[in-house]
CSV table of C-alpha atoms in Angstrom, one decimal:
chain,number,residue,atom,x,y,z
A,1,UNK,CA,86.0,62.7,125.7
A,2,UNK,CA,87.1,61.0,128.8
A,3,UNK,CA,87.0,57.3,128.2
A,4,UNK,CA,87.3,54.6,130.7
A,5,UNK,CA,90.1,52.0,130.4
A,6,UNK,CA,88.9,48.3,129.6
A,7,UNK,CA,88.5,46.3,132.9
A,8,UNK,CA,89.0,42.5,132.6
A,9,UNK,CA,88.6,41.4,136.3
A,10,UNK,CA,85.8,38.9,137.0
A,11,UNK,CA,84.4,40.9,139.9
A,12,UNK,CA,83.5,44.5,140.0
A,13,UNK,CA,85.7,47.1,141.7
A,14,UNK,CA,84.6,48.2,145.2
A,15,UNK,CA,82.9,51.2,143.6
A,16,UNK,CA,81.4,51.7,140.3
A,17,UNK,CA,83.9,53.2,137.7
A,18,UNK,CA,81.8,55.8,136.1
A,19,UNK,CA,83.4,58.0,133.6
A,20,UNK,CA,81.8,61.2,132.4
A,21,UNK,CA,82.3,64.3,130.3
A,22,UNK,CA,80.6,67.6,129.8
A,23,UNK,CA,79.8,68.5,126.3
A,24,UNK,CA,78.3,72.1,126.3
A,25,UNK,CA,74.9,71.6,128.2
A,26,UNK,CA,75.1,67.8,127.8
A,27,UNK,CA,76.6,65.3,130.3
A,28,UNK,CA,77.6,61.9,128.9
A,29,UNK,CA,78.1,59.2,131.5
A,30,UNK,CA,79.6,55.8,131.1
A,31,UNK,CA,79.2,52.6,133.1
A,32,UNK,CA,81.7,49.8,132.2
A,33,UNK,CA,80.1,46.5,131.0
A,34,UNK,CA,81.4,44.3,133.8
A,35,UNK,CA,79.0,46.0,136.3
A,36,UNK,CA,75.8,44.8,134.5
A,37,UNK,CA,76.6,41.7,132.6
A,38,UNK,CA,75.8,39.5,135.7
A,39,UNK,CA,73.0,41.6,137.1
A,40,UNK,CA,69.6,40.1,137.3
A,41,UNK,CA,68.3,43.3,138.9
A,42,UNK,CA,69.9,46.9,138.3
A,43,UNK,CA,68.6,50.4,138.9
A,44,UNK,CA,70.5,53.7,138.6
A,45,UNK,CA,69.1,56.9,140.0
A,46,UNK,CA,70.9,60.3,138.9
A,47,UNK,CA,70.3,63.5,140.9
A,48,UNK,CA,71.4,66.6,139.1
A,49,UNK,CA,72.5,69.9,140.6
A,50,UNK,CA,70.4,71.6,137.9
A,51,UNK,CA,67.0,70.9,136.2
A,52,UNK,CA,67.1,68.2,133.5
A,53,UNK,CA,65.6,68.9,130.0
A,54,UNK,CA,66.1,65.7,128.4
A,55,UNK,CA,67.5,62.2,129.3
A,56,UNK,CA,68.4,59.3,127.1
A,57,UNK,CA,70.3,56.0,127.6
A,58,UNK,CA,71.4,52.8,126.0
A,59,UNK,CA,68.5,50.7,124.6
A,60,UNK,CA,68.7,48.2,127.4
A,61,UNK,CA,67.8,50.8,130.1
A,62,UNK,CA,64.5,52.3,130.6
A,63,UNK,CA,64.3,55.9,132.0
A,64,UNK,CA,61.7,57.3,134.4
A,65,UNK,CA,61.9,61.0,135.3
A,66,UNK,CA,61.0,61.3,139.1
A,67,UNK,CA,61.6,65.0,139.5
A,68,UNK,CA,63.0,67.8,137.4
A,69,UNK,CA,66.5,67.1,138.8
A,70,UNK,CA,66.1,63.3,139.3
A,71,UNK,CA,65.7,60.5,136.9
A,72,UNK,CA,65.8,56.6,137.4
A,73,UNK,CA,67.0,54.1,134.9
A,74,UNK,CA,66.0,50.4,135.2
A,75,UNK,CA,67.9,47.7,133.5
A,76,UNK,CA,65.9,45.7,131.0
A,77,UNK,CA,68.3,43.0,129.9
A,78,UNK,CA,71.9,41.8,130.5
A,79,UNK,CA,74.2,43.2,127.8
A,80,UNK,CA,78.0,42.8,127.7
A,81,UNK,CA,78.5,46.3,126.5
A,82,UNK,CA,79.2,49.7,128.4
A,83,UNK,CA,76.1,51.5,129.2
A,84,UNK,CA,75.8,55.3,128.2
A,85,UNK,CA,73.5,57.8,129.8
A,86,UNK,CA,73.0,61.2,128.4
A,87,UNK,CA,71.5,64.1,130.4
A,88,UNK,CA,70.8,67.6,128.9
A,89,UNK,CA,70.3,70.6,131.1
A,90,UNK,CA,70.5,74.4,130.7
A,91,UNK,CA,73.8,74.6,132.3
A,92,UNK,CA,77.5,73.8,131.3
A,93,UNK,CA,78.5,73.1,134.9
A,94,UNK,CA,76.1,70.3,136.1
A,95,UNK,CA,77.1,67.9,138.9
A,96,UNK,CA,75.5,64.6,139.7
A,97,UNK,CA,75.0,62.2,142.4
A,98,UNK,CA,74.1,58.5,141.8
A,99,UNK,CA,72.6,55.7,143.7
A,100,UNK,CA,73.3,52.3,141.9
A,101,UNK,CA,71.5,49.1,143.1
A,102,UNK,CA,72.9,45.8,141.7
A,103,UNK,CA,71.3,42.5,142.8
A,104,UNK,CA,70.2,44.1,146.1
A,105,UNK,CA,73.6,45.8,146.8
A,106,UNK,CA,73.6,49.5,146.9
A,107,UNK,CA,76.3,52.0,145.9
A,108,UNK,CA,76.1,55.8,146.2
A,109,UNK,CA,78.6,58.5,145.2
A,110,UNK,CA,79.2,61.5,143.0
A,111,UNK,CA,79.8,62.0,139.4
A,112,UNK,CA,81.9,65.0,138.4
A,113,UNK,CA,81.7,65.7,134.7
A,114,UNK,CA,85.0,66.9,133.1
A,115,UNK,CA,84.9,69.1,130.1
A,116,UNK,CA,86.6,67.4,127.1
A,117,UNK,CA,89.2,68.9,124.9
A,118,UNK,CA,86.6,69.2,122.2
A,119,UNK,CA,85.6,72.5,120.5
A,120,UNK,CA,81.8,73.1,120.6
A,121,UNK,CA,79.9,75.4,118.4
A,122,UNK,CA,76.2,76.4,118.3
A,123,UNK,CA,74.4,77.5,115.2
A,124,UNK,CA,73.8,81.2,115.4
A,125,UNK,CA,71.0,82.8,113.5
A,126,UNK,CA,70.5,86.5,112.8
A,127,UNK,CA,67.5,87.3,115.1
A,128,UNK,CA,66.7,90.8,113.4
A,129,UNK,CA,66.1,89.8,109.7
A,130,UNK,CA,67.1,86.0,109.5
A,131,UNK,CA,69.7,87.2,107.0
A,132,UNK,CA,72.6,85.0,107.9
A,133,UNK,CA,73.8,82.0,110.0
A,134,UNK,CA,77.1,80.9,111.3
A,135,UNK,CA,78.6,78.4,113.9
A,136,UNK,CA,80.0,80.3,116.9
A,137,UNK,CA,81.7,79.1,120.1
A,138,UNK,CA,79.3,78.3,123.0
A,139,UNK,CA,79.2,81.2,125.4
A,140,UNK,CA,80.2,83.7,122.6
A,141,UNK,CA,77.9,86.5,121.3
A,142,UNK,CA,77.5,87.6,117.8
A,143,UNK,CA,75.7,90.3,116.0
A,144,UNK,CA,75.0,91.1,112.3
A,145,UNK,CA,74.0,94.7,111.4
A,146,UNK,CA,72.5,95.1,107.9
A,147,UNK,CA,73.2,98.7,106.7
A,148,UNK,CA,71.6,100.3,103.8
A,149,UNK,CA,73.6,103.5,103.0
A,150,UNK,CA,72.0,103.8,99.6
A,151,UNK,CA,68.6,103.0,98.3
A,152,UNK,CA,69.9,100.5,95.9
A,153,UNK,CA,72.6,99.1,97.9
A,154,UNK,CA,72.8,96.9,101.1
A,155,UNK,CA,75.9,96.1,103.2
A,156,UNK,CA,76.6,94.6,106.5
A,157,UNK,CA,78.8,94.5,109.7
A,158,UNK,CA,79.2,91.1,111.4
A,159,UNK,CA,81.1,90.6,114.6
A,160,UNK,CA,81.5,87.9,117.4
A,161,UNK,CA,83.3,88.2,120.6
A,162,UNK,CA,84.0,86.3,123.8
A,163,UNK,CA,84.2,87.7,127.4
A,164,UNK,CA,87.8,88.7,127.1
A,165,UNK,CA,89.6,90.5,124.2
A,166,UNK,CA,88.7,88.2,121.2
A,167,UNK,CA,86.9,89.7,118.3
A,168,UNK,CA,86.0,88.3,114.9
A,169,UNK,CA,84.7,90.8,112.4
A,170,UNK,CA,83.5,91.2,108.7
A,171,UNK,CA,82.8,94.6,107.4
A,172,UNK,CA,81.1,95.4,103.9
A,173,UNK,CA,80.9,98.2,103.0
A,174,UNK,CA,83.7,99.4,105.3
A,175,UNK,CA,83.8,102.9,103.6
A,176,UNK,CA,81.6,105.1,101.5
A,177,UNK,CA,80.8,103.8,98.1
A,178,UNK,CA,83.5,104.7,95.4
A,179,UNK,CA,82.4,105.5,91.8
A,180,UNK,CA,84.8,105.3,89.0
A,181,UNK,CA,85.1,108.8,87.3
A,182,UNK,CA,83.7,109.2,83.8
A,183,UNK,CA,82.6,111.9,81.5
A,184,UNK,CA,78.9,111.4,82.2
A,185,UNK,CA,79.4,112.3,85.9
A,186,UNK,CA,81.0,115.7,84.9
A,187,UNK,CA,78.3,116.4,82.3
A,188,UNK,CA,75.5,115.8,84.6
A,189,UNK,CA,73.6,118.5,86.3
A,190,UNK,CA,75.4,117.5,89.6
A,191,UNK,CA,78.8,118.2,88.1
A,192,UNK,CA,80.3,115.1,89.9
A,193,UNK,CA,83.8,115.0,88.6
A,194,UNK,CA,86.1,113.9,91.6
A,195,UNK,CA,86.5,113.9,95.2
A,196,UNK,CA,84.0,113.4,98.1
A,197,UNK,CA,80.2,113.9,97.6
A,198,UNK,CA,78.6,114.7,101.0
A,199,UNK,CA,75.7,112.7,102.4
A,200,UNK,CA,73.6,115.9,102.2
A,201,UNK,CA,74.3,116.1,98.3
A,202,UNK,CA,73.4,112.3,98.1
A,203,UNK,CA,70.1,112.8,99.8
A,204,UNK,CA,69.4,115.6,97.5
A,205,UNK,CA,69.8,113.2,94.5
A,206,UNK,CA,67.4,110.7,96.5
A,207,UNK,CA,70.2,108.1,96.2
A,208,UNK,CA,70.7,107.4,99.9
A,209,UNK,CA,72.0,108.8,103.2
A,210,UNK,CA,75.8,108.2,103.0
A,211,UNK,CA,78.5,110.1,101.1
A,212,UNK,CA,80.1,109.1,97.8
A,213,UNK,CA,83.8,109.1,96.7
A,214,UNK,CA,84.6,109.6,93.0
A,215,UNK,CA,88.2,108.3,92.4
A,216,UNK,CA,90.1,105.8,90.3
A,217,UNK,CA,90.2,102.2,91.2
A,218,UNK,CA,92.6,101.3,94.1
A,219,UNK,CA,94.5,98.2,94.7
A,220,UNK,CA,93.8,96.4,98.1
A,221,UNK,CA,97.2,97.8,99.5
A,222,UNK,CA,96.2,101.3,98.3
A,223,UNK,CA,92.8,101.0,99.7
A,224,UNK,CA,94.3,99.9,103.1
A,225,UNK,CA,96.7,102.8,103.2
A,226,UNK,CA,94.2,105.5,102.2
A,227,UNK,CA,90.9,104.3,103.6
A,228,UNK,CA,91.4,101.8,106.4
A,229,UNK,CA,94.5,102.8,108.1
A,230,UNK,CA,93.5,106.3,109.0
A,231,UNK,CA,90.2,105.2,110.4
A,232,UNK,CA,92.1,102.7,112.6
A,233,UNK,CA,94.7,105.1,113.8
A,234,UNK,CA,91.9,107.7,114.6
A,235,UNK,CA,90.4,105.1,117.0
A,236,UNK,CA,93.4,103.2,118.2
A,237,UNK,CA,96.3,105.6,118.8
A,238,UNK,CA,98.6,102.9,119.7
A,239,UNK,CA,97.8,100.9,116.6
A,240,UNK,CA,100.9,99.3,115.0
A,241,UNK,CA,101.2,97.6,111.6
A,242,UNK,CA,103.6,94.6,112.0
A,243,UNK,CA,103.5,93.5,108.5
A,244,UNK,CA,101.6,93.9,105.3
A,245,UNK,CA,101.8,92.3,101.8
A,246,UNK,CA,99.9,91.8,98.6
A,247,UNK,CA,98.5,88.2,98.2
A,248,UNK,CA,96.0,86.5,95.8
A,249,UNK,CA,92.9,84.6,96.9
A,250,UNK,CA,91.1,82.1,94.9
A,251,UNK,CA,87.6,83.4,94.3
A,252,UNK,CA,84.7,81.2,95.6
A,253,UNK,CA,82.1,82.6,93.2
A,254,UNK,CA,81.5,79.2,92.0
A,255,UNK,CA,82.9,75.6,92.3
A,256,UNK,CA,84.8,75.8,89.1
A,257,UNK,CA,86.2,79.3,89.5
A,258,UNK,CA,90.0,79.8,88.7
A,259,UNK,CA,89.9,83.6,89.2
A,260,UNK,CA,92.6,85.0,91.5
A,261,UNK,CA,91.5,88.0,93.4
A,262,UNK,CA,94.1,90.5,94.6
A,263,UNK,CA,93.8,91.0,98.4
A,264,UNK,CA,96.0,92.7,101.2
A,265,UNK,CA,97.1,90.6,104.3
A,266,UNK,CA,97.8,92.6,107.3
A,267,UNK,CA,99.2,91.8,110.8
A,268,UNK,CA,98.7,94.5,113.5
A,269,UNK,CA,98.8,95.0,117.2
A,270,UNK,CA,97.7,97.5,119.8
A,271,UNK,CA,97.6,97.7,123.6
A,272,UNK,CA,94.6,97.9,125.7
A,273,UNK,CA,94.3,97.8,129.5
A,274,UNK,CA,97.9,96.7,129.8
A,275,UNK,CA,97.4,93.8,127.3
A,276,UNK,CA,98.9,93.4,123.9
A,277,UNK,CA,96.3,92.7,121.3
A,278,UNK,CA,97.3,91.0,118.1
A,279,UNK,CA,95.2,91.1,115.0
A,280,UNK,CA,95.2,89.7,111.3
A,281,UNK,CA,93.1,91.2,108.6
A,282,UNK,CA,92.4,90.4,105.0
A,283,UNK,CA,91.3,93.3,102.8
A,284,UNK,CA,89.9,92.9,99.4
A,285,UNK,CA,88.4,95.4,96.8
A,286,UNK,CA,85.9,94.6,94.4
A,287,UNK,CA,84.8,96.6,91.3
A,288,UNK,CA,81.8,96.4,88.8
A,289,UNK,CA,81.5,98.2,85.5
A,290,UNK,CA,78.7,98.6,83.1
A,291,UNK,CA,79.4,100.5,79.9
A,292,UNK,CA,81.3,103.6,81.0
A,293,UNK,CA,80.3,103.7,84.6
A,294,UNK,CA,81.6,101.6,87.5
A,295,UNK,CA,81.6,101.3,91.3
A,296,UNK,CA,84.0,99.7,93.7
A,297,UNK,CA,84.2,99.1,97.4
A,298,UNK,CA,86.3,97.5,100.0
A,299,UNK,CA,85.8,94.5,102.2
A,300,UNK,CA,87.7,93.6,105.4
A,301,UNK,CA,87.7,90.4,107.5
A,302,UNK,CA,89.7,90.1,110.5
A,303,UNK,CA,90.5,88.4,114.0
A,304,UNK,CA,91.8,90.2,117.2
A,305,UNK,CA,92.9,88.5,120.4
A,306,UNK,CA,95.4,88.8,123.3
A,307,UNK,CA,98.9,87.6,122.3
A,308,UNK,CA,98.8,84.6,124.5
A,309,UNK,CA,95.5,83.5,123.4
A,310,UNK,CA,95.7,84.2,119.6
A,311,UNK,CA,96.3,80.7,118.4
A,312,UNK,CA,93.2,79.3,120.1
A,313,UNK,CA,91.2,82.3,119.0
A,314,UNK,CA,92.2,81.8,115.4
A,315,UNK,CA,91.0,78.3,115.5
A,316,UNK,CA,87.6,79.4,116.7
A,317,UNK,CA,87.5,82.4,114.3
A,318,UNK,CA,88.2,80.0,111.3
A,319,UNK,CA,85.0,78.0,112.0
A,320,UNK,CA,82.9,81.2,112.3
A,321,UNK,CA,84.3,82.7,109.1
A,322,UNK,CA,84.0,79.6,107.1
A,323,UNK,CA,80.5,78.9,108.2
A,324,UNK,CA,79.2,82.5,107.9
A,325,UNK,CA,76.5,82.4,105.2
A,326,UNK,CA,73.7,84.5,103.9
A,327,UNK,CA,70.2,83.2,103.5
A,328,UNK,CA,69.2,82.8,99.9
A,329,UNK,CA,65.5,83.8,100.5
A,330,UNK,CA,66.7,86.8,102.2
A,331,UNK,CA,69.1,87.7,99.4
A,332,UNK,CA,66.3,87.3,96.8
A,333,UNK,CA,63.9,89.4,98.8
A,334,UNK,CA,66.5,92.1,99.4
A,335,UNK,CA,67.5,92.3,95.7
A,336,UNK,CA,63.9,92.8,94.6
A,337,UNK,CA,63.7,95.9,96.9
A,338,UNK,CA,67.1,97.2,95.7
A,339,UNK,CA,66.1,96.8,92.0
A,340,UNK,CA,62.7,98.5,92.5
A,341,UNK,CA,64.5,101.4,94.2
A,342,UNK,CA,67.1,101.5,91.3
A,343,UNK,CA,64.3,101.5,88.7
A,344,UNK,CA,62.6,104.4,90.6
A,345,UNK,CA,65.7,106.6,90.6
A,346,UNK,CA,66.7,109.1,88.0
A,347,UNK,CA,70.1,109.9,89.7
A,348,UNK,CA,73.5,108.9,88.4
A,349,UNK,CA,72.2,107.0,85.3
A,350,UNK,CA,72.9,103.3,85.3
A,351,UNK,CA,74.8,103.4,88.6
A,352,UNK,CA,71.9,102.6,90.9
A,353,UNK,CA,71.0,99.5,88.9
A,354,UNK,CA,74.7,98.5,88.9
A,355,UNK,CA,74.7,98.7,92.7
A,356,UNK,CA,71.5,96.7,93.0
A,357,UNK,CA,72.7,94.0,90.7
A,358,UNK,CA,76.3,93.6,92.2
A,359,UNK,CA,76.6,94.3,95.8
A,360,UNK,CA,74.4,91.6,97.2
A,361,UNK,CA,76.1,89.0,94.9
A,362,UNK,CA,79.4,90.0,96.6
A,363,UNK,CA,78.0,88.6,99.8
A,364,UNK,CA,78.5,85.0,98.6
A,365,UNK,CA,81.8,85.8,96.9
A,366,UNK,CA,83.9,88.1,99.1
A,367,UNK,CA,83.0,86.5,102.5
A,368,UNK,CA,84.2,82.9,101.6
A,369,UNK,CA,87.0,84.2,99.5
A,370,UNK,CA,88.4,86.3,102.3
A,371,UNK,CA,87.7,83.6,104.9
A,372,UNK,CA,89.4,80.8,103.1
A,373,UNK,CA,92.4,83.0,102.3
A,374,UNK,CA,92.6,84.0,106.0
A,375,UNK,CA,92.4,80.6,107.3
A,376,UNK,CA,94.8,78.9,104.9
A,377,UNK,CA,97.5,81.4,105.3
A,378,UNK,CA,97.6,80.9,109.1
A,379,UNK,CA,100.2,78.2,109.6
A,380,UNK,CA,99.2,76.6,106.4
A,381,UNK,CA,95.9,75.4,107.7
A,382,UNK,CA,94.0,72.8,105.7
A,383,UNK,CA,90.3,73.4,105.0
A,384,UNK,CA,88.2,70.3,104.4
A,385,UNK,CA,84.9,70.0,102.6
A,386,UNK,CA,81.8,68.3,104.2
A,387,UNK,CA,78.3,67.6,103.1
A,388,UNK,CA,75.6,67.9,105.4
A,389,UNK,CA,73.5,64.8,104.6
A,390,UNK,CA,70.3,66.4,106.0
A,391,UNK,CA,70.3,69.6,104.1
A,392,UNK,CA,72.6,68.6,101.2
A,393,UNK,CA,74.6,71.8,101.7
A,394,UNK,CA,78.4,71.8,101.7
A,395,UNK,CA,80.3,73.0,104.8
A,396,UNK,CA,84.0,73.9,105.0
A,397,UNK,CA,85.8,73.5,108.2
A,398,UNK,CA,89.4,73.9,109.3
A,399,UNK,CA,91.7,71.0,110.3
A,400,UNK,CA,94.0,71.8,113.3
A,401,UNK,CA,96.2,69.4,115.2
A,402,UNK,CA,93.5,69.2,117.9
A,403,UNK,CA,90.5,69.5,115.5
A,404,UNK,CA,90.9,66.7,112.9
A,405,UNK,CA,87.3,65.3,112.9
A,406,UNK,CA,84.0,67.2,112.9
A,407,UNK,CA,80.6,66.0,113.8
A,408,UNK,CA,77.3,67.8,113.4
A,409,UNK,CA,74.2,66.9,115.6
A,410,UNK,CA,71.4,69.3,114.8
A,411,UNK,CA,72.5,72.9,115.9
A,412,UNK,CA,75.6,71.4,117.6
A,413,UNK,CA,79.0,71.4,115.7
A,414,UNK,CA,81.8,69.4,117.5
A,415,UNK,CA,85.4,69.3,116.5
A,416,UNK,CA,87.7,66.6,118.1
A,417,UNK,CA,91.1,65.3,117.8
A,418,UNK,CA,90.1,61.6,117.5
A,419,UNK,CA,87.5,60.0,115.3
A,420,UNK,CA,84.8,59.3,117.9
A,421,UNK,CA,81.5,61.2,118.3
A,422,UNK,CA,80.1,60.8,121.8
A,423,UNK,CA,77.0,62.9,121.2
A,424,UNK,CA,75.7,61.0,118.2
A,425,UNK,CA,77.6,58.3,116.2
A,426,UNK,CA,75.4,59.0,113.1
A,427,UNK,CA,76.7,62.5,112.3
A,428,UNK,CA,75.2,64.2,109.4
A,429,UNK,CA,78.5,65.4,108.1
A,430,UNK,CA,80.2,63.5,105.4
A,431,UNK,CA,83.6,64.4,104.4
A,432,UNK,CA,84.0,64.9,100.6
A,433,UNK,CA,87.5,66.6,100.4
């Protein structure tokens, strides 16, 4: 936020020392106190280059909207404090002209709002099923695709991107579902002992529309080598693995969890349109067993951006990944459907019910687990906990050198370097850790 320097002169400068800043689609305008403390009559008219949606001001001014792009503020009382005017439009590039009348003297000029070095995020909501929300940078686009490969299993693909080459993604399931081999699969009428089971065969069993793989459990690095890497290389011929290593991520299944989940951290790169794209990915595998049957699947979370922009992209991606969450009502409704489908299925014994009871629960475990590990392993980034005082929900946000303070105002999330919130001093966020 551009702040004015204190002025101690007894008389005003030749021209009003307006200061302003553009915050998304809002413009904040400051008028130093010394311009109005001695005024017996003052009026300020602002003319915007775009239609205004909402205007507010300090309490000692009264606003009157003249036209859709013009508003007049009249001083109600002398106050020895700087005056603040806030204008909201549908544009991030609004310009303003002003006419200020003080005790009969008229001043006119232009106010050019400057974008602050803040990070602005808007609450994104899945419009298709209202299944998930996240905070994404303004001007970015995001999408959530709910996929239902099997009647008793739901997965998803989430991605967000800007206008350049930056991409943030979360996949689950990334590959066909894997079943752990057991005697009952071989003894069944289908004779499913090992290898790939085609989608056609799966449809015949009324289980779903995607293939199955029957194989032993794989570690995250084995899963990356056998399942993820071949697909990436098929689609990205110049794909290069820069580094890969096994790591352990603290599970976020509950607040008191001490479980360490094995994961696979990968750094990669590829070339597109003459640009080098860098990427980081965190891959986890998750298995569930019931008696002698079991299922397992892979999850992948990643960030891609051009080499010169990767640091900034990682900061934005950290917010998106940490704030991506699934709606509890949607999860409950979806689980009921999966359980009904599992109970109606005679295929593969207890496996449909195991799928229905486990895969949705992973949404609230794998995503935050992978996101925290991804963020914390990037330059040892600190993740802080906040409580939204309006909803009582906990929010985790990254602390970078230029993003040390976070403020929440409705559907707008702002990260700043200094502890001052120009949009709303009464932020609904309260830091707890």
